[in-house]
mmCIF file with all atom_site columns, C-alpha atoms in Angstrom:
data_model
loop_
_atom_site.group_PDB
_atom_site.id
_atom_site.type_symbol
_atom_site.label_atom_id
_atom_site.label_alt_id
_atom_site.label_comp_id
_atom_site.label_asym_id
_atom_site.label_entity_id
_atom_site.label_seq_id
_atom_site.pdbx_PDB_ins_code
_atom_site.Cartn_x
_atom_site.Cartn_y
_atom_site.Cartn_z
_atom_site.occupancy
_atom_site.B_iso_or_equiv
_atom_site.pdbx_formal_charge
_atom_site.auth_seq_id
_atom_site.auth_comp_id
_atom_site.auth_asym_id
_atom_site.auth_atom_id
_atom_site.pdbx_PDB_model_num
ATOM 1   C CA . SER A 1 1   ? 251.433 308.782 60.783 1.00 0.00 ? 1   SER A CA 1
ATOM 2   C CA . GLN A 1 2   ? 249.831 308.922 57.363 1.00 0.00 ? 2   GLN A CA 1
ATOM 3   C CA . GLN A 1 3   ? 247.120 306.365 56.688 1.00 0.00 ? 3   GLN A CA 1
ATOM 4   C CA . GLY A 1 4   ? 247.789 306.191 52.999 1.00 0.00 ? 4   GLY A CA 1
ATOM 5   C CA . GLU A 1 5   ? 248.844 307.845 49.841 1.00 0.00 ? 5   GLU A CA 1
ATOM 6   C CA . GLU A 1 6   ? 247.162 309.886 47.163 1.00 0.00 ? 6   GLU A CA 1
ATOM 7   C CA . ASP A 1 7   ? 248.133 309.382 43.584 1.00 0.00 ? 7   ASP A CA 1
ATOM 8   C CA . PRO A 1 8   ? 249.186 311.354 41.660 1.00 0.00 ? 8   PRO A CA 1
ATOM 9   C CA . GLN A 1 9   ? 250.894 313.924 43.865 1.00 0.00 ? 9   GLN A CA 1
ATOM 10  C CA . ALA A 1 10  ? 250.243 316.582 41.236 1.00 0.00 ? 10  ALA A CA 1
ATOM 11  C CA . LEU A 1 11  ? 247.900 316.767 38.254 1.00 0.00 ? 11  LEU A CA 1
ATOM 12  C CA . SER A 1 12  ? 247.593 319.437 35.591 1.00 0.00 ? 12  SER A CA 1
ATOM 13  C CA . ILE A 1 13  ? 244.667 319.414 33.157 1.00 0.00 ? 13  ILE A CA 1
ATOM 14  C CA . GLN A 1 14  ? 242.809 321.719 30.794 1.00 0.00 ? 14  GLN A CA 1
ATOM 15  C CA . GLU A 1 15  ? 239.482 323.231 31.758 1.00 0.00 ? 15  GLU A CA 1
ATOM 16  C CA . GLY A 1 16  ? 236.645 320.934 30.725 1.00 0.00 ? 16  GLY A CA 1
ATOM 17  C CA . GLU A 1 17  ? 238.645 317.740 31.149 1.00 0.00 ? 17  GLU A CA 1
ATOM 18  C CA . ASN A 1 18  ? 238.011 315.173 33.888 1.00 0.00 ? 18  ASN A CA 1
ATOM 19  C CA . ALA A 1 19  ? 240.370 314.765 36.828 1.00 0.00 ? 19  ALA A CA 1
ATOM 20  C CA . THR A 1 20  ? 240.844 311.482 38.662 1.00 0.00 ? 20  THR A CA 1
ATOM 21  C CA . MET A 1 21  ? 242.659 311.149 41.970 1.00 0.00 ? 21  MET A CA 1
ATOM 22  C CA . ASN A 1 22  ? 243.319 307.931 43.826 1.00 0.00 ? 22  ASN A CA 1
ATOM 23  C CA . CYS A 1 23  ? 243.789 307.180 47.489 1.00 0.00 ? 23  CYS A CA 1
ATOM 24  C CA . SER A 1 24  ? 245.028 304.066 49.222 1.00 0.00 ? 24  SER A CA 1
ATOM 25  C CA . TYR A 1 25  ? 244.825 303.334 52.925 1.00 0.00 ? 25  TYR A CA 1
ATOM 26  C CA . LYS A 1 26  ? 246.121 300.693 55.273 1.00 0.00 ? 26  LYS A CA 1
ATOM 27  C CA . THR A 1 27  ? 243.655 299.794 58.014 1.00 0.00 ? 27  THR A CA 1
ATOM 28  C CA . SER A 1 28  ? 239.952 299.023 58.347 1.00 0.00 ? 28  SER A CA 1
ATOM 29  C CA . ILE A 1 29  ? 237.754 302.066 58.119 1.00 0.00 ? 29  ILE A CA 1
ATOM 30  C CA . ASN A 1 30  ? 234.292 303.228 59.063 1.00 0.00 ? 30  ASN A CA 1
ATOM 31  C CA . ASN A 1 31  ? 234.190 305.793 56.298 1.00 0.00 ? 31  ASN A CA 1
ATOM 32  C CA . LEU A 1 32  ? 236.422 307.649 53.896 1.00 0.00 ? 32  LEU A CA 1
ATOM 33  C CA . GLN A 1 33  ? 236.115 311.357 53.233 1.00 0.00 ? 33  GLN A CA 1
ATOM 34  C CA . TRP A 1 34  ? 237.462 313.722 50.597 1.00 0.00 ? 34  TRP A CA 1
ATOM 35  C CA . TYR A 1 35  ? 238.394 317.312 51.359 1.00 0.00 ? 35  TYR A CA 1
ATOM 36  C CA . ARG A 1 36  ? 239.548 320.229 49.230 1.00 0.00 ? 36  ARG A CA 1
ATOM 37  C CA . GLN A 1 37  ? 242.013 322.882 50.353 1.00 0.00 ? 37  GLN A CA 1
ATOM 38  C CA . ASN A 1 38  ? 242.603 326.116 48.522 1.00 0.00 ? 38  ASN A CA 1
ATOM 39  C CA . SER A 1 39  ? 246.009 327.651 49.029 1.00 0.00 ? 39  SER A CA 1
ATOM 40  C CA . GLY A 1 40  ? 246.462 328.906 52.578 1.00 0.00 ? 40  GLY A CA 1
ATOM 41  C CA . ARG A 1 41  ? 242.899 328.125 53.609 1.00 0.00 ? 41  ARG A CA 1
ATOM 42  C CA . GLY A 1 42  ? 241.149 325.480 55.644 1.00 0.00 ? 42  GLY A CA 1
ATOM 43  C CA . LEU A 1 43  ? 239.768 322.192 54.415 1.00 0.00 ? 43  LEU A CA 1
ATOM 44  C CA . VAL A 1 44  ? 236.342 322.000 52.833 1.00 0.00 ? 44  VAL A CA 1
ATOM 45  C CA . HIS A 1 45  ? 234.442 318.734 53.111 1.00 0.00 ? 45  HIS A CA 1
ATOM 46  C CA . LEU A 1 46  ? 233.420 317.342 49.726 1.00 0.00 ? 46  LEU A CA 1
ATOM 47  C CA . ILE A 1 47  ? 231.962 313.899 50.211 1.00 0.00 ? 47  ILE A CA 1
ATOM 48  C CA . LEU A 1 48  ? 231.793 311.061 52.735 1.00 0.00 ? 48  LEU A CA 1
ATOM 49  C CA . ILE A 1 49  ? 231.445 307.451 51.689 1.00 0.00 ? 49  ILE A CA 1
ATOM 50  C CA . ARG A 1 50  ? 230.698 304.750 54.231 1.00 0.00 ? 50  ARG A CA 1
ATOM 51  C CA . SER A 1 51  ? 232.543 301.456 54.278 1.00 0.00 ? 51  SER A CA 1
ATOM 52  C CA . ASN A 1 52  ? 229.435 299.595 53.059 1.00 0.00 ? 52  ASN A CA 1
ATOM 53  C CA . GLU A 1 53  ? 228.989 301.907 50.051 1.00 0.00 ? 53  GLU A CA 1
ATOM 54  C CA . ARG A 1 54  ? 230.756 301.447 46.736 1.00 0.00 ? 54  ARG A CA 1
ATOM 55  C CA . GLU A 1 55  ? 229.983 304.657 44.893 1.00 0.00 ? 55  GLU A CA 1
ATOM 56  C CA . LYS A 1 56  ? 228.650 308.101 45.710 1.00 0.00 ? 56  LYS A CA 1
ATOM 57  C CA . HIS A 1 57  ? 227.892 311.177 43.634 1.00 0.00 ? 57  HIS A CA 1
ATOM 58  C CA . SER A 1 58  ? 227.649 314.842 44.502 1.00 0.00 ? 58  SER A CA 1
ATOM 59  C CA . GLY A 1 59  ? 227.262 317.284 41.635 1.00 0.00 ? 59  GLY A CA 1
ATOM 60  C CA . ARG A 1 60  ? 230.352 316.918 39.423 1.00 0.00 ? 60  ARG A CA 1
ATOM 61  C CA . LEU A 1 61  ? 232.040 314.642 41.959 1.00 0.00 ? 61  LEU A CA 1
ATOM 62  C CA . ARG A 1 62  ? 232.032 310.866 41.882 1.00 0.00 ? 62  ARG A CA 1
ATOM 63  C CA . VAL A 1 63  ? 233.725 308.811 44.586 1.00 0.00 ? 63  VAL A CA 1
ATOM 64  C CA . THR A 1 64  ? 234.290 305.085 44.558 1.00 0.00 ? 64  THR A CA 1
ATOM 65  C CA . LEU A 1 65  ? 235.423 302.878 47.399 1.00 0.00 ? 65  LEU A CA 1
ATOM 66  C CA . ASP A 1 66  ? 236.920 299.399 47.181 1.00 0.00 ? 66  ASP A CA 1
ATOM 67  C CA . THR A 1 67  ? 237.439 298.092 50.702 1.00 0.00 ? 67  THR A CA 1
ATOM 68  C CA . SER A 1 68  ? 238.954 294.833 49.456 1.00 0.00 ? 68  SER A CA 1
ATOM 69  C CA . LYS A 1 69  ? 241.757 296.819 47.827 1.00 0.00 ? 69  LYS A CA 1
ATOM 70  C CA . LYS A 1 70  ? 241.729 299.532 50.490 1.00 0.00 ? 70  LYS A CA 1
ATOM 71  C CA . SER A 1 71  ? 241.453 302.209 47.847 1.00 0.00 ? 71  SER A CA 1
ATOM 72  C CA . SER A 1 72  ? 239.224 305.055 46.751 1.00 0.00 ? 72  SER A CA 1
ATOM 73  C CA . SER A 1 73  ? 239.051 307.381 43.791 1.00 0.00 ? 73  SER A CA 1
ATOM 74  C CA . LEU A 1 74  ? 237.675 310.876 43.308 1.00 0.00 ? 74  LEU A CA 1
ATOM 75  C CA . LEU A 1 75  ? 236.540 311.906 39.837 1.00 0.00 ? 75  LEU A CA 1
ATOM 76  C CA . ILE A 1 76  ? 235.831 315.543 39.062 1.00 0.00 ? 76  ILE A CA 1
ATOM 77  C CA . THR A 1 77  ? 234.031 315.883 35.743 1.00 0.00 ? 77  THR A CA 1
ATOM 78  C CA . ALA A 1 78  ? 234.104 318.921 33.438 1.00 0.00 ? 78  ALA A CA 1
ATOM 79  C CA . SER A 1 79  ? 236.747 320.641 35.554 1.00 0.00 ? 79  SER A CA 1
ATOM 80  C CA . ARG A 1 80  ? 236.850 324.391 36.013 1.00 0.00 ? 80  ARG A CA 1
ATOM 81  C CA . ALA A 1 81  ? 239.673 326.768 36.891 1.00 0.00 ? 81  ALA A CA 1
ATOM 82  C CA . ALA A 1 82  ? 237.999 327.189 40.292 1.00 0.00 ? 82  ALA A CA 1
ATOM 83  C CA . ASP A 1 83  ? 238.653 323.487 41.001 1.00 0.00 ? 83  ASP A CA 1
ATOM 84  C CA . THR A 1 84  ? 242.369 324.291 41.300 1.00 0.00 ? 84  THR A CA 1
ATOM 85  C CA . ALA A 1 85  ? 243.247 323.178 44.834 1.00 0.00 ? 85  ALA A CA 1
ATOM 86  C CA . SER A 1 86  ? 244.768 320.346 46.835 1.00 0.00 ? 86  SER A CA 1
ATOM 87  C CA . TYR A 1 87  ? 242.561 317.323 47.435 1.00 0.00 ? 87  TYR A CA 1
ATOM 88  C CA . PHE A 1 88  ? 242.932 315.056 50.433 1.00 0.00 ? 88  PHE A CA 1
ATOM 89  C CA . CYS A 1 89  ? 241.399 311.761 51.351 1.00 0.00 ? 89  CYS A CA 1
ATOM 90  C CA . ALA A 1 90  ? 240.884 311.074 55.035 1.00 0.00 ? 90  ALA A CA 1
ATOM 91  C CA . THR A 1 91  ? 239.929 307.884 56.755 1.00 0.00 ? 91  THR A CA 1
ATOM 92  C CA . ASP A 1 92  ? 237.852 307.553 59.865 1.00 0.00 ? 92  ASP A CA 1
ATOM 93  C CA . ALA A 1 93  ? 238.549 304.349 61.744 1.00 0.00 ? 93  ALA A CA 1
ATOM 94  C CA . GLY A 1 94  ? 235.236 304.543 63.492 1.00 0.00 ? 94  GLY A CA 1
ATOM 95  C CA . TYR A 1 95  ? 233.374 306.115 66.310 1.00 0.00 ? 95  TYR A CA 1
ATOM 96  C CA . SER A 1 96  ? 232.045 304.367 69.330 1.00 0.00 ? 96  SER A CA 1
ATOM 97  C CA . GLY A 1 97  ? 230.065 305.673 72.227 1.00 0.00 ? 97  GLY A CA 1
ATOM 98  C CA . ALA A 1 98  ? 233.257 306.002 74.194 1.00 0.00 ? 98  ALA A CA 1
ATOM 99  C CA . GLY A 1 99  ? 235.417 306.867 71.238 1.00 0.00 ? 99  GLY A CA 1
ATOM 100 C CA . SER A 1 100 ? 236.265 310.027 69.444 1.00 0.00 ? 100 SER A CA 1
ATOM 101 C CA . TYR A 1 101 ? 236.754 311.444 66.006 1.00 0.00 ? 101 TYR A CA 1
ATOM 102 C CA . GLN A 1 102 ? 240.196 311.239 64.481 1.00 0.00 ? 102 GLN A CA 1
ATOM 103 C CA . LEU A 1 103 ? 240.801 311.599 60.787 1.00 0.00 ? 103 LEU A CA 1
ATOM 104 C CA . THR A 1 104 ? 243.970 310.239 59.224 1.00 0.00 ? 104 THR A CA 1
ATOM 105 C CA . PHE A 1 105 ? 244.917 312.132 56.071 1.00 0.00 ? 105 PHE A CA 1
ATOM 106 C CA . GLY A 1 106 ? 246.901 311.293 52.996 1.00 0.00 ? 106 GLY A CA 1
ATOM 107 C CA . LYS A 1 107 ? 249.430 313.781 51.636 1.00 0.00 ? 107 LYS A CA 1
ATOM 108 C CA . GLY A 1 108 ? 247.097 315.074 48.964 1.00 0.00 ? 108 GLY A CA 1
ATOM 109 C CA . THR A 1 109 ? 246.938 315.636 45.233 1.00 0.00 ? 109 THR A CA 1
ATOM 110 C CA . LYS A 1 110 ? 247.622 319.131 43.930 1.00 0.00 ? 110 LYS A CA 1
ATOM 111 C CA . LEU A 1 111 ? 245.263 319.780 41.029 1.00 0.00 ? 111 LEU A CA 1
ATOM 112 C CA . SER A 1 112 ? 245.850 322.604 38.569 1.00 0.00 ? 112 SER A CA 1
ATOM 113 C CA . VAL A 1 113 ? 243.106 323.350 36.050 1.00 0.00 ? 113 VAL A CA 1
ATOM 114 C CA . ILE A 1 114 ? 244.356 325.529 33.207 1.00 0.00 ? 114 ILE A CA 1
ATOM 115 C CA . PRO A 1 115 ? 241.796 327.904 31.665 1.00 0.00 ? 115 PRO A CA 1
ATOM 116 C CA . LYS B 2 1   ? 225.247 329.376 60.822 1.00 0.00 ? 1   LYS B CA 1
ATOM 117 C CA . ALA B 2 2   ? 228.685 330.882 61.211 1.00 0.00 ? 2   ALA B CA 1
ATOM 118 C CA . GLY B 2 3   ? 231.542 328.551 60.392 1.00 0.00 ? 3   GLY B CA 1
ATOM 119 C CA . VAL B 2 4   ? 234.487 327.540 62.527 1.00 0.00 ? 4   VAL B CA 1
ATOM 120 C CA . THR B 2 5   ? 236.461 330.621 63.523 1.00 0.00 ? 5   THR B CA 1
ATOM 121 C CA . GLN B 2 6   ? 240.141 330.551 64.361 1.00 0.00 ? 6   GLN B CA 1
ATOM 122 C CA . THR B 2 7   ? 242.155 333.419 65.760 1.00 0.00 ? 7   THR B CA 1
ATOM 123 C CA . PRO B 2 8   ? 244.612 334.799 65.080 1.00 0.00 ? 8   PRO B CA 1
ATOM 124 C CA . ARG B 2 9   ? 245.105 334.022 61.367 1.00 0.00 ? 9   ARG B CA 1
ATOM 125 C CA . TYR B 2 10  ? 248.830 334.686 61.476 1.00 0.00 ? 10  TYR B CA 1
ATOM 126 C CA . LEU B 2 11  ? 251.334 334.618 64.288 1.00 0.00 ? 11  LEU B CA 1
ATOM 127 C CA . ILE B 2 12  ? 255.088 335.120 64.438 1.00 0.00 ? 12  ILE B CA 1
ATOM 128 C CA . LYS B 2 13  ? 257.022 333.945 67.477 1.00 0.00 ? 13  LYS B CA 1
ATOM 129 C CA . THR B 2 14  ? 260.612 333.204 68.389 1.00 0.00 ? 14  THR B CA 1
ATOM 130 C CA . ARG B 2 15  ? 262.110 330.001 69.701 1.00 0.00 ? 15  ARG B CA 1
ATOM 131 C CA . GLY B 2 16  ? 261.448 329.357 73.366 1.00 0.00 ? 16  GLY B CA 1
ATOM 132 C CA . GLN B 2 17  ? 258.276 331.413 73.534 1.00 0.00 ? 17  GLN B CA 1
ATOM 133 C CA . GLN B 2 18  ? 254.826 329.998 74.043 1.00 0.00 ? 18  GLN B CA 1
ATOM 134 C CA . VAL B 2 19  ? 251.668 330.566 72.053 1.00 0.00 ? 19  VAL B CA 1
ATOM 135 C CA . THR B 2 20  ? 247.920 330.142 72.488 1.00 0.00 ? 20  THR B CA 1
ATOM 136 C CA . LEU B 2 21  ? 245.578 329.613 69.550 1.00 0.00 ? 21  LEU B CA 1
ATOM 137 C CA . SER B 2 22  ? 241.815 329.914 69.732 1.00 0.00 ? 22  SER B CA 1
ATOM 138 C CA . CYS B 2 23  ? 238.964 328.114 67.997 1.00 0.00 ? 23  CYS B CA 1
ATOM 139 C CA . SER B 2 24  ? 235.226 328.774 68.097 1.00 0.00 ? 24  SER B CA 1
ATOM 140 C CA . PRO B 2 25  ? 233.253 325.839 66.698 1.00 0.00 ? 25  PRO B CA 1
ATOM 141 C CA . ILE B 2 26  ? 230.008 325.943 64.796 1.00 0.00 ? 26  ILE B CA 1
ATOM 142 C CA . SER B 2 27  ? 227.106 326.649 67.137 1.00 0.00 ? 27  SER B CA 1
ATOM 143 C CA . GLY B 2 28  ? 225.825 323.388 68.604 1.00 0.00 ? 28  GLY B CA 1
ATOM 144 C CA . HIS B 2 29  ? 229.011 321.456 67.894 1.00 0.00 ? 29  HIS B CA 1
ATOM 145 C CA . ARG B 2 30  ? 230.561 319.970 71.013 1.00 0.00 ? 30  ARG B CA 1
ATOM 146 C CA . SER B 2 31  ? 233.574 318.214 69.487 1.00 0.00 ? 31  SER B CA 1
ATOM 147 C CA . VAL B 2 32  ? 236.655 320.227 68.595 1.00 0.00 ? 32  VAL B CA 1
ATOM 148 C CA . SER B 2 33  ? 239.718 318.654 67.013 1.00 0.00 ? 33  SER B CA 1
ATOM 149 C CA . TRP B 2 34  ? 243.083 320.177 66.250 1.00 0.00 ? 34  TRP B CA 1
ATOM 150 C CA . TYR B 2 35  ? 245.415 319.277 63.374 1.00 0.00 ? 35  TYR B CA 1
ATOM 151 C CA . GLN B 2 36  ? 248.900 320.408 62.432 1.00 0.00 ? 36  GLN B CA 1
ATOM 152 C CA . GLN B 2 37  ? 249.756 320.791 58.748 1.00 0.00 ? 37  GLN B CA 1
ATOM 153 C CA . THR B 2 38  ? 253.353 321.006 57.534 1.00 0.00 ? 38  THR B CA 1
ATOM 154 C CA . PRO B 2 39  ? 254.847 320.453 54.060 1.00 0.00 ? 39  PRO B CA 1
ATOM 155 C CA . GLY B 2 40  ? 256.927 317.547 55.333 1.00 0.00 ? 40  GLY B CA 1
ATOM 156 C CA . GLN B 2 41  ? 254.510 315.656 57.577 1.00 0.00 ? 41  GLN B CA 1
ATOM 157 C CA . GLY B 2 42  ? 251.203 316.692 56.050 1.00 0.00 ? 42  GLY B CA 1
ATOM 158 C CA . LEU B 2 43  ? 248.088 316.812 58.214 1.00 0.00 ? 43  LEU B CA 1
ATOM 159 C CA . GLN B 2 44  ? 248.511 315.263 61.626 1.00 0.00 ? 44  GLN B CA 1
ATOM 160 C CA . PHE B 2 45  ? 245.970 314.880 64.413 1.00 0.00 ? 45  PHE B CA 1
ATOM 161 C CA . LEU B 2 46  ? 246.841 316.666 67.644 1.00 0.00 ? 46  LEU B CA 1
ATOM 162 C CA . PHE B 2 47  ? 243.859 316.084 69.951 1.00 0.00 ? 47  PHE B CA 1
ATOM 163 C CA . GLU B 2 48  ? 240.089 316.106 70.244 1.00 0.00 ? 48  GLU B CA 1
ATOM 164 C CA . TYR B 2 49  ? 237.941 317.634 72.958 1.00 0.00 ? 49  TYR B CA 1
ATOM 165 C CA . PHE B 2 50  ? 234.315 316.895 73.746 1.00 0.00 ? 50  PHE B CA 1
ATOM 166 C CA . SER B 2 51  ? 232.356 318.457 76.595 1.00 0.00 ? 51  SER B CA 1
ATOM 167 C CA . GLU B 2 52  ? 235.514 319.954 78.103 1.00 0.00 ? 52  GLU B CA 1
ATOM 168 C CA . THR B 2 53  ? 237.308 316.571 78.167 1.00 0.00 ? 53  THR B CA 1
ATOM 169 C CA . GLN B 2 54  ? 240.163 315.415 75.983 1.00 0.00 ? 54  GLN B CA 1
ATOM 170 C CA . ARG B 2 55  ? 238.935 312.233 74.345 1.00 0.00 ? 55  ARG B CA 1
ATOM 171 C CA . ASN B 2 56  ? 241.869 311.465 72.107 1.00 0.00 ? 56  ASN B CA 1
ATOM 172 C CA . LYS B 2 57  ? 245.437 312.593 71.620 1.00 0.00 ? 57  LYS B CA 1
ATOM 173 C CA . GLY B 2 58  ? 247.848 312.226 68.738 1.00 0.00 ? 58  GLY B CA 1
ATOM 174 C CA . ASN B 2 59  ? 251.548 311.524 68.880 1.00 0.00 ? 59  ASN B CA 1
ATOM 175 C CA . PHE B 2 60  ? 252.858 314.944 69.862 1.00 0.00 ? 60  PHE B CA 1
ATOM 176 C CA . PRO B 2 61  ? 255.097 315.955 72.771 1.00 0.00 ? 61  PRO B CA 1
ATOM 177 C CA . GLY B 2 62  ? 253.682 317.320 75.986 1.00 0.00 ? 62  GLY B CA 1
ATOM 178 C CA . ARG B 2 63  ? 254.557 320.856 74.878 1.00 0.00 ? 63  ARG B CA 1
ATOM 179 C CA . PHE B 2 64  ? 251.310 320.707 72.927 1.00 0.00 ? 64  PHE B CA 1
ATOM 180 C CA . SER B 2 65  ? 248.250 321.015 75.111 1.00 0.00 ? 65  SER B CA 1
ATOM 181 C CA . GLY B 2 66  ? 244.691 322.152 74.824 1.00 0.00 ? 66  GLY B CA 1
ATOM 182 C CA . ARG B 2 67  ? 241.498 322.772 76.653 1.00 0.00 ? 67  ARG B CA 1
ATOM 183 C CA . GLN B 2 68  ? 237.836 323.280 75.962 1.00 0.00 ? 68  GLN B CA 1
ATOM 184 C CA . PHE B 2 69  ? 235.461 325.618 77.705 1.00 0.00 ? 69  PHE B CA 1
ATOM 185 C CA . SER B 2 70  ? 231.836 325.104 78.668 1.00 0.00 ? 70  SER B CA 1
ATOM 186 C CA . ASN B 2 71  ? 230.718 326.998 75.537 1.00 0.00 ? 71  ASN B CA 1
ATOM 187 C CA . SER B 2 72  ? 232.724 324.477 73.417 1.00 0.00 ? 72  SER B CA 1
ATOM 188 C CA . ARG B 2 73  ? 235.325 327.052 72.429 1.00 0.00 ? 73  ARG B CA 1
ATOM 189 C CA . SER B 2 74  ? 238.787 325.549 72.498 1.00 0.00 ? 74  SER B CA 1
ATOM 190 C CA . GLU B 2 75  ? 242.333 326.749 72.861 1.00 0.00 ? 75  GLU B CA 1
ATOM 191 C CA . MET B 2 76  ? 245.580 325.013 72.140 1.00 0.00 ? 76  MET B CA 1
ATOM 192 C CA . ASN B 2 77  ? 248.868 325.983 73.679 1.00 0.00 ? 77  ASN B CA 1
ATOM 193 C CA . VAL B 2 78  ? 252.391 325.256 72.536 1.00 0.00 ? 78  VAL B CA 1
ATOM 194 C CA . SER B 2 79  ? 255.171 325.944 75.012 1.00 0.00 ? 79  SER B CA 1
ATOM 195 C CA . THR B 2 80  ? 258.912 326.297 74.427 1.00 0.00 ? 80  THR B CA 1
ATOM 196 C CA . LEU B 2 81  ? 258.441 326.801 70.712 1.00 0.00 ? 81  LEU B CA 1
ATOM 197 C CA . GLU B 2 82  ? 260.833 325.128 68.295 1.00 0.00 ? 82  GLU B CA 1
ATOM 198 C CA . LEU B 2 83  ? 261.538 325.957 64.656 1.00 0.00 ? 83  LEU B CA 1
ATOM 199 C CA . GLY B 2 84  ? 259.772 322.727 63.656 1.00 0.00 ? 84  GLY B CA 1
ATOM 200 C CA . ASP B 2 85  ? 256.521 323.980 65.175 1.00 0.00 ? 85  ASP B CA 1
ATOM 201 C CA . SER B 2 86  ? 256.102 326.336 62.232 1.00 0.00 ? 86  SER B CA 1
ATOM 202 C CA . ALA B 2 87  ? 252.904 325.105 60.625 1.00 0.00 ? 87  ALA B CA 1
ATOM 203 C CA . LEU B 2 88  ? 249.298 325.760 59.769 1.00 0.00 ? 88  LEU B CA 1
ATOM 204 C CA . TYR B 2 89  ? 247.182 324.767 62.774 1.00 0.00 ? 89  TYR B CA 1
ATOM 205 C CA . LEU B 2 90  ? 243.661 323.766 61.849 1.00 0.00 ? 90  LEU B CA 1
ATOM 206 C CA . CYS B 2 91  ? 240.672 323.373 64.091 1.00 0.00 ? 91  CYS B CA 1
ATOM 207 C CA . ALA B 2 92  ? 237.631 321.291 63.158 1.00 0.00 ? 92  ALA B CA 1
ATOM 208 C CA . SER B 2 93  ? 234.277 320.735 64.771 1.00 0.00 ? 93  SER B CA 1
ATOM 209 C CA . ASN B 2 94  ? 231.262 318.461 64.588 1.00 0.00 ? 94  ASN B CA 1
ATOM 210 C CA . THR B 2 95  ? 228.465 317.468 66.929 1.00 0.00 ? 95  THR B CA 1
ATOM 211 C CA . GLY B 2 96  ? 230.659 314.843 68.573 1.00 0.00 ? 96  GLY B CA 1
ATOM 212 C CA . THR B 2 97  ? 227.932 312.209 68.798 1.00 0.00 ? 97  THR B CA 1
ATOM 213 C CA . GLY B 2 98  ? 227.144 309.474 66.317 1.00 0.00 ? 98  GLY B CA 1
ATOM 214 C CA . GLY B 2 99  ? 229.369 308.241 63.552 1.00 0.00 ? 99  GLY B CA 1
ATOM 215 C CA . ASN B 2 100 ? 229.872 309.091 59.912 1.00 0.00 ? 100 ASN B CA 1
ATOM 216 C CA . GLN B 2 101 ? 230.047 312.829 60.282 1.00 0.00 ? 101 GLN B CA 1
ATOM 217 C CA . PRO B 2 102 ? 232.282 315.181 58.331 1.00 0.00 ? 102 PRO B CA 1
ATOM 218 C CA . GLN B 2 103 ? 234.572 317.578 60.093 1.00 0.00 ? 103 GLN B CA 1
ATOM 219 C CA . HIS B 2 104 ? 234.054 321.303 59.561 1.00 0.00 ? 104 HIS B CA 1
ATOM 220 C CA . PHE B 2 105 ? 237.359 323.125 59.412 1.00 0.00 ? 105 PHE B CA 1
ATOM 221 C CA . GLY B 2 106 ? 238.351 326.699 60.107 1.00 0.00 ? 106 GLY B CA 1
ATOM 222 C CA . ASP B 2 107 ? 240.851 328.590 57.954 1.00 0.00 ? 107 ASP B CA 1
ATOM 223 C CA . GLY B 2 108 ? 243.635 327.914 60.410 1.00 0.00 ? 108 GLY B CA 1
ATOM 224 C CA . THR B 2 109 ? 246.321 329.857 62.222 1.00 0.00 ? 109 THR B CA 1
ATOM 225 C CA . ARG B 2 110 ? 249.614 330.165 60.366 1.00 0.00 ? 110 ARG B CA 1
ATOM 226 C CA . LEU B 2 111 ? 252.364 330.024 63.010 1.00 0.00 ? 111 LEU B CA 1
ATOM 227 C CA . SER B 2 112 ? 255.873 331.029 62.033 1.00 0.00 ? 112 SER B CA 1
ATOM 228 C CA . ILE B 2 113 ? 258.795 330.515 64.397 1.00 0.00 ? 113 ILE B CA 1
ATOM 229 C CA . LEU B 2 114 ? 261.890 332.675 63.906 1.00 0.00 ? 114 LEU B CA 1
#
């Protein structure tokens, strides 16, 4: 089952503008991750934010996490046509010595950046 | 380092047949996970293998199975294929130890059932 929802489902912006995508989830998490998927390809890991972190940056990406609201946002600044892709948030409920990795994904936001 | 490699990239089968998909993880990675991606259900976890043992399984019927070899390469098998099994099957790997690690995904196998 899906952990949460991304919002919006689709987003179309002009090159150079900022794009903001939101993600909500339902259960306690160890970390939240954002992935990008170009059409017909695999997922590319963008950024991981731990449950005790509130904000993280990587290049043009900024991720925030609010565990009290069970939500996260991904901001892409100065977007480029090459940023056109689907973006997914994924939650990791935690790993223990006897546990395993299992990501629970949202349904994604389809971003179109118009040149 | 080479990335996660999945073969084949595309596969066409008919209902009732069975299929085997292959995944070679990044060198040194011992955990391999499999996900199914469909337009309707999105990305769903199938199972995870670590050191040749299945550590976790998602909510899929027994027709879906997998295994992992001593070199960490993994295969998944789907028997008695149904139209609804048409999907992109993605494999991901990481070291399998310690928390807070990203998954590294392959480009997937696109399975079409006729």
